[in-house]
mmCIF file of C-alpha atoms in Angstrom:
data_model
loop_
_atom_site.group_PDB
_atom_site.id
_atom_site.type_symbol
_atom_site.label_atom_id
_atom_site.label_comp_id
_atom_site.label_asym_id
_atom_site.label_seq_id
_atom_site.Cartn_x
_atom_site.Cartn_y
_atom_site.Cartn_z
ATOM 1 C CA UNK S 22 -2.592 13.879 -0.980
ATOM 2 C CA UNK S 23 -1.226 10.925 0.910
ATOM 3 C CA UNK S 24 1.187 8.503 -0.745
ATOM 4 C CA UNK S 25 2.316 5.107 0.390
ATOM 5 C CA UNK S 26 5.569 4.041 -1.252
ATOM 6 C CA UNK S 27 6.868 0.538 -1.918
ATOM 7 C CA UNK S 28 9.566 -0.906 -4.126
ATOM 8 C CA UNK S 29 7.918 -2.613 -7.080
ATOM 9 C CA UNK S 30 9.802 -5.899 -7.376
ATOM 10 C CA UNK S 31 11.582 -8.405 -5.169
ATOM 11 C CA UNK S 32 13.093 -11.674 -6.281
ATOM 12 C CA UNK S 33 14.243 -14.350 -3.834
ATOM 13 C CA UNK S 34 15.136 -18.007 -3.811
ATOM 14 C CA UNK S 35 12.994 -20.590 -2.081
ATOM 15 C CA UNK S 36 13.943 -20.961 1.562
ATOM 16 C CA UNK S 37 15.387 -17.446 1.837
ATOM 17 C CA UNK S 38 13.764 -14.650 3.815
ATOM 18 C CA UNK S 39 11.922 -11.893 1.967
ATOM 19 C CA UNK S 40 11.693 -8.359 3.277
ATOM 20 C CA UNK S 41 9.194 -5.989 1.728
ATOM 21 C CA UNK S 42 9.455 -2.349 2.713
ATOM 22 C CA UNK S 43 6.896 0.420 2.793
ATOM 23 C CA UNK S 44 6.912 4.109 3.669
ATOM 24 C CA UNK S 45 3.655 5.734 4.643
ATOM 25 C CA UNK S 46 2.798 9.367 5.193
ATOM 26 C CA UNK S 47 -0.142 9.678 7.556
ATOM 27 C CA UNK S 48 1.240 9.622 11.077
ATOM 28 C CA UNK S 49 -2.291 9.488 12.463
ATOM 29 C CA UNK S 50 -2.924 6.028 10.992
ATOM 30 C CA UNK S 51 -3.925 3.851 13.908
ATOM 31 C CA UNK S 52 -3.441 0.590 12.065
ATOM 32 C CA UNK S 53 -1.258 -0.399 9.152
ATOM 33 C CA UNK S 54 -1.974 -3.412 7.020
ATOM 34 C CA UNK S 55 -0.376 -5.900 4.665
ATOM 35 C CA UNK S 56 -2.486 -7.443 1.929
ATOM 36 C CA UNK S 57 -1.579 -10.217 -0.510
ATOM 37 C CA UNK S 58 -2.925 -10.527 -4.050
ATOM 38 C CA UNK S 59 -2.355 -13.737 -5.946
ATOM 39 C CA UNK S 60 -2.647 -13.705 -9.760
ATOM 40 C CA UNK S 61 -6.210 -13.184 -10.911
ATOM 41 C CA UNK S 62 -7.542 -13.006 -7.375
ATOM 42 C CA UNK S 63 -8.782 -10.410 -4.924
ATOM 43 C CA UNK S 64 -6.913 -9.043 -1.952
ATOM 44 C CA UNK S 65 -6.433 -11.068 1.176
ATOM 45 C CA UNK S 66 -5.558 -9.502 4.513
ATOM 46 C CA UNK S 67 -2.277 -11.017 5.692
ATOM 47 C CA UNK S 68 -1.614 -9.140 8.877
ATOM 48 C CA UNK S 69 -1.846 -5.749 10.529
ATOM 49 C CA UNK S 70 -0.048 -3.819 13.235
ATOM 50 C CA UNK S 71 -1.316 -1.293 15.730
ATOM 51 C CA UNK S 72 0.582 1.971 15.632
ATOM 52 C CA UNK S 73 1.821 1.729 19.224
ATOM 53 C CA UNK S 74 3.598 -1.548 18.497
ATOM 54 C CA UNK S 75 7.106 -1.960 17.100
ATOM 55 C CA UNK S 76 6.814 -5.539 16.018
ATOM 56 C CA UNK S 77 4.255 -8.214 15.424
ATOM 57 C CA UNK S 78 5.005 -11.837 14.646
ATOM 58 C CA UNK S 79 2.546 -14.278 13.121
ATOM 59 C CA UNK S 80 4.072 -17.638 12.157
ATOM 60 C CA UNK S 81 6.378 -16.946 9.191
ATOM 61 C CA UNK S 82 5.410 -13.292 9.046
ATOM 62 C CA UNK S 83 7.111 -10.515 11.007
ATOM 63 C CA UNK S 84 5.948 -6.922 10.769
ATOM 64 C CA UNK S 85 8.236 -4.134 11.912
ATOM 65 C CA UNK S 86 7.041 -0.585 12.424
ATOM 66 C CA UNK S 87 9.265 2.453 12.797
ATOM 67 C CA UNK S 88 6.797 5.184 13.545
ATOM 68 C CA UNK S 89 9.424 7.920 13.694
ATOM 69 C CA UNK S 90 10.495 7.216 10.112
ATOM 70 C CA UNK S 91 6.992 6.097 9.011
ATOM 71 C CA UNK S 92 8.521 2.863 7.812
ATOM 72 C CA UNK S 93 6.777 -0.488 7.749
ATOM 73 C CA UNK S 94 8.258 -3.793 6.698
ATOM 74 C CA UNK S 95 7.034 -7.331 6.180
ATOM 75 C CA UNK S 96 9.448 -10.196 6.576
ATOM 76 C CA UNK S 97 8.498 -13.629 5.275
ATOM 77 C CA UNK S 98 10.699 -16.372 6.673
ATOM 78 C CA UNK S 99 11.461 -19.517 4.654
ATOM 79 C CA UNK S 100 9.824 -18.103 1.539
ATOM 80 C CA UNK S 101 7.988 -20.661 -0.582
ATOM 81 C CA UNK S 102 6.934 -20.596 -4.230
ATOM 82 C CA UNK S 103 3.355 -20.245 -3.017
ATOM 83 C CA UNK S 104 4.314 -16.884 -1.538
ATOM 84 C CA UNK S 105 4.766 -15.466 -5.046
ATOM 85 C CA UNK S 106 2.211 -12.668 -5.257
ATOM 86 C CA UNK S 107 1.830 -8.911 -5.046
ATOM 87 C CA UNK S 108 2.050 -7.513 -1.520
ATOM 88 C CA UNK S 109 0.395 -4.224 -0.659
ATOM 89 C CA UNK S 110 0.892 -2.162 2.426
ATOM 90 C CA UNK S 111 -2.000 0.092 3.353
ATOM 91 C CA UNK S 112 -2.976 2.772 5.791
ATOM 92 C CA UNK S 113 -6.409 4.087 6.583
ATOM 93 C CA UNK S 114 -7.796 7.323 5.254
ATOM 94 C CA UNK S 115 -10.108 9.182 7.621
ATOM 95 C CA UNK S 116 -10.441 5.894 9.486
ATOM 96 C CA UNK S 117 -12.329 4.173 6.711
ATOM 97 C CA UNK S 118 -10.988 3.558 3.220
ATOM 98 C CA UNK S 119 -7.522 2.148 2.661
ATOM 99 C CA UNK S 120 -4.725 3.938 0.876
ATOM 100 C CA UNK S 121 -2.582 1.336 -0.764
ATOM 101 C CA UNK S 122 1.022 1.375 -1.790
ATOM 102 C CA UNK S 123 1.760 0.501 -5.394
ATOM 103 C CA UNK S 124 2.416 -3.122 -4.475
ATOM 104 C CA UNK S 125 5.594 -5.202 -4.429
ATOM 105 C CA UNK S 126 5.670 -8.176 -6.766
ATOM 106 C CA UNK S 127 7.458 -11.007 -4.992
ATOM 107 C CA UNK S 128 8.921 -13.652 -7.252
ATOM 108 C CA UNK S 129 10.181 -16.852 -5.621
ATOM 109 C CA UNK S 130 12.397 -19.173 -7.613
ATOM 110 C CA UNK S 131 13.089 -22.784 -6.719
ATOM 111 C CA UNK G 22 -20.529 -18.947 2.001
ATOM 112 C CA UNK G 23 -18.827 -16.216 -0.037
ATOM 113 C CA UNK G 24 -18.324 -13.144 2.137
ATOM 114 C CA UNK G 25 -18.099 -10.508 -0.612
ATOM 115 C CA UNK G 26 -19.309 -11.417 -4.079
ATOM 116 C CA UNK G 27 -19.280 -9.479 -7.312
ATOM 117 C CA UNK G 28 -20.950 -10.017 -10.660
ATOM 118 C CA UNK G 29 -19.940 -10.289 -13.349
ATOM 119 C CA UNK G 30 -16.372 -11.522 -13.018
ATOM 120 C CA UNK G 31 -15.564 -10.434 -16.562
ATOM 121 C CA UNK G 32 -17.211 -7.687 -18.585
ATOM 122 C CA UNK G 33 -16.276 -6.839 -22.161
ATOM 123 C CA UNK G 34 -18.129 -3.963 -23.764
ATOM 124 C CA UNK G 35 -17.777 -1.217 -26.340
ATOM 125 C CA UNK G 36 -17.049 2.436 -25.822
ATOM 126 C CA UNK G 37 -20.106 4.518 -25.151
ATOM 127 C CA UNK G 38 -22.108 1.737 -23.519
ATOM 128 C CA UNK G 39 -23.563 1.843 -20.020
ATOM 129 C CA UNK G 40 -22.870 -1.047 -17.654
ATOM 130 C CA UNK G 41 -23.334 -2.034 -14.033
ATOM 131 C CA UNK G 42 -21.309 -4.149 -11.625
ATOM 132 C CA UNK G 43 -23.033 -5.633 -8.608
ATOM 133 C CA UNK G 44 -21.625 -6.327 -5.165
ATOM 134 C CA UNK G 45 -23.104 -8.103 -2.186
ATOM 135 C CA UNK G 46 -21.697 -8.843 1.247
ATOM 136 C CA UNK G 47 -23.160 -11.256 3.786
ATOM 137 C CA UNK G 48 -20.961 -10.191 6.693
ATOM 138 C CA UNK G 49 -23.345 -7.663 8.174
ATOM 139 C CA UNK G 50 -20.780 -4.905 7.700
ATOM 140 C CA UNK G 51 -21.752 -1.262 7.798
ATOM 141 C CA UNK G 52 -19.337 0.083 5.225
ATOM 142 C CA UNK G 53 -18.761 -0.904 1.613
ATOM 143 C CA UNK G 54 -16.247 0.336 -0.929
ATOM 144 C CA UNK G 55 -15.328 0.340 -4.585
ATOM 145 C CA UNK G 56 -11.662 0.292 -5.573
ATOM 146 C CA UNK G 57 -10.138 0.470 -9.042
ATOM 147 C CA UNK G 58 -6.986 -1.434 -9.960
ATOM 148 C CA UNK G 59 -5.343 -0.315 -13.170
ATOM 149 C CA UNK G 60 -3.092 -2.257 -15.523
ATOM 150 C CA UNK G 61 -0.052 -1.449 -13.362
ATOM 151 C CA UNK G 62 -1.824 -3.005 -10.369
ATOM 152 C CA UNK G 63 -2.247 0.362 -8.629
ATOM 153 C CA UNK G 64 -5.274 0.318 -6.332
ATOM 154 C CA UNK G 65 -7.259 3.438 -5.574
ATOM 155 C CA UNK G 66 -10.412 4.068 -3.589
ATOM 156 C CA UNK G 67 -13.352 5.286 -5.644
ATOM 157 C CA UNK G 68 -16.306 5.306 -3.275
ATOM 158 C CA UNK G 69 -17.245 4.365 0.237
ATOM 159 C CA UNK G 70 -20.720 3.877 1.655
ATOM 160 C CA UNK G 71 -21.558 3.722 5.339
ATOM 161 C CA UNK G 72 -25.112 2.701 6.219
ATOM 162 C CA UNK G 73 -26.227 3.637 2.707
ATOM 163 C CA UNK G 74 -24.672 7.100 2.853
ATOM 164 C CA UNK G 75 -21.793 8.138 0.629
ATOM 165 C CA UNK G 76 -18.880 9.151 2.820
ATOM 166 C CA UNK G 77 -16.031 9.277 0.334
ATOM 167 C CA UNK G 78 -16.156 10.289 -3.284
ATOM 168 C CA UNK G 79 -12.672 10.615 -4.677
ATOM 169 C CA UNK G 80 -11.961 12.410 -7.931
ATOM 170 C CA UNK G 81 -13.943 9.967 -9.995
ATOM 171 C CA UNK G 82 -15.756 11.111 -13.158
ATOM 172 C CA UNK G 83 -19.466 11.578 -12.622
ATOM 173 C CA UNK G 84 -20.051 8.889 -15.254
ATOM 174 C CA UNK G 85 -19.507 6.546 -12.308
ATOM 175 C CA UNK G 86 -22.408 6.362 -9.896
ATOM 176 C CA UNK G 87 -22.547 4.050 -6.891
ATOM 177 C CA UNK G 88 -25.940 2.880 -5.743
ATOM 178 C CA UNK G 89 -26.664 1.176 -2.450
ATOM 179 C CA UNK G 90 -30.199 -0.251 -2.187
ATOM 180 C CA UNK G 91 -29.425 -1.594 1.286
ATOM 181 C CA UNK G 92 -26.367 -1.981 3.460
ATOM 182 C CA UNK G 93 -25.568 -5.430 2.042
ATOM 183 C CA UNK G 94 -25.335 -4.202 -1.560
ATOM 184 C CA UNK G 95 -23.268 -1.583 -3.339
ATOM 185 C CA UNK G 96 -23.560 -1.479 -7.104
ATOM 186 C CA UNK G 97 -21.463 0.549 -9.512
ATOM 187 C CA UNK G 98 -23.060 1.993 -12.616
ATOM 188 C CA UNK G 99 -20.876 3.400 -15.359
ATOM 189 C CA UNK G 100 -22.236 5.577 -18.170
ATOM 190 C CA UNK G 101 -20.630 6.257 -21.541
ATOM 191 C CA UNK G 102 -17.758 3.861 -21.044
ATOM 192 C CA UNK G 103 -14.312 4.965 -22.213
ATOM 193 C CA UNK G 104 -11.172 2.994 -23.061
ATOM 194 C CA UNK G 105 -9.507 4.324 -19.915
ATOM 195 C CA UNK G 106 -12.170 2.705 -17.756
ATOM 196 C CA UNK G 107 -10.655 -0.695 -18.503
ATOM 197 C CA UNK G 108 -9.452 -2.016 -15.152
ATOM 198 C CA UNK G 109 -10.286 -4.455 -12.405
ATOM 199 C CA UNK G 110 -12.896 -3.138 -10.005
ATOM 200 C CA UNK G 111 -12.932 -4.490 -6.474
ATOM 201 C CA UNK G 112 -15.733 -4.256 -3.994
ATOM 202 C CA UNK G 113 -14.925 -4.471 -0.281
ATOM 203 C CA UNK G 114 -16.711 -4.233 3.037
ATOM 204 C CA UNK G 115 -15.625 -3.529 6.581
ATOM 205 C CA UNK G 116 -16.873 -3.015 10.091
ATOM 206 C CA UNK G 117 -15.392 -0.689 12.679
ATOM 207 C CA UNK G 118 -14.212 -2.711 15.657
ATOM 208 C CA UNK G 119 -14.083 -1.370 19.212
ATOM 209 C CA UNK G 120 -10.282 -1.241 18.863
ATOM 210 C CA UNK G 121 -10.635 1.298 16.059
ATOM 211 C CA UNK G 122 -9.551 -1.200 13.462
ATOM 212 C CA UNK G 123 -11.245 -1.700 10.121
ATOM 213 C CA UNK G 124 -10.636 -5.064 8.540
ATOM 214 C CA UNK G 125 -11.646 -4.945 4.936
ATOM 215 C CA UNK G 126 -12.793 -7.988 3.037
ATOM 216 C CA UNK G 127 -12.469 -7.866 -0.714
ATOM 217 C CA UNK G 128 -14.508 -9.406 -3.469
ATOM 218 C CA UNK G 129 -12.844 -11.359 -6.279
ATOM 219 C CA UNK G 130 -12.905 -8.390 -8.661
ATOM 220 C CA UNK G 131 -14.600 -7.589 -11.952
ATOM 221 C CA UNK G 132 -12.311 -7.262 -14.949
ATOM 222 C CA UNK G 133 -13.804 -4.609 -17.231
ATOM 223 C CA UNK G 134 -12.485 -4.358 -20.782
ATOM 224 C CA UNK G 135 -13.702 -1.523 -22.969
ATOM 225 C CA UNK G 136 -13.052 -1.928 -26.695
#
C-alpha cells in the first residue's frame, strides 16, 4: 500500500518559523495537500501544490515540493500560538480519496 | 450555511448495538467519503461514493455499511459495535475540478465511544 510519512511532533517558540516535513510515495499524485486540524475540530484545507511546481507561497505559508525525492514541506513564518494544531499532508489515491500522513502536532510556546 | 454536517457529534453506546451516523453536504459535490480517525489521530479512508455509487471500499469490516440515498447524503451504519470501533468518524465531500484537483471539505466529525 501507499504510505505518507511525517514526523509526529514539532515544538517551536512564538515568532519562529516552523517547518513540517512529509514524504509521500505515489509519484503519480497530481496534487499534494496540507490540512490543519485544531483540537476537537474537523480538517481544514490549508494549501495545496500542483506536482509540476517546486514552490507555492500563500501569506505566511510556503510549500516546497521535491518531486525527485517525493518530499513535501510546509513552512509557517512567524508562528503564532493559534497555529498550534495537527498538520496533515495528503496525496490522492486513484484521483479521489486522500491518503493522509500520520499528522505532525505543532506546539507553539509563548 | 454549514457545508458538510454530521449528526450526531457525540455517540456513546454499548458493545453489540447498531448505530448510524448521518452526513449531509450542501455544496453540490459529486463525491462523498467516510474517514476514520483513531486515538492516535491517524486518518484512514473507509468509503467513497461518487454519484451514489461506491467507488472505494477499503478493508473495512462488513459490519460497516455506507448508504447514500442521494448525492447530498452519505450515512454510515454500523452493526454489532465493538470496542475497537471507538474513534472519530469524518464525512467529507469533493468535486473534481477541470484542473484535476479534488478539494475535500470535511464535516466536524462524530466521536463514537463504545463501552
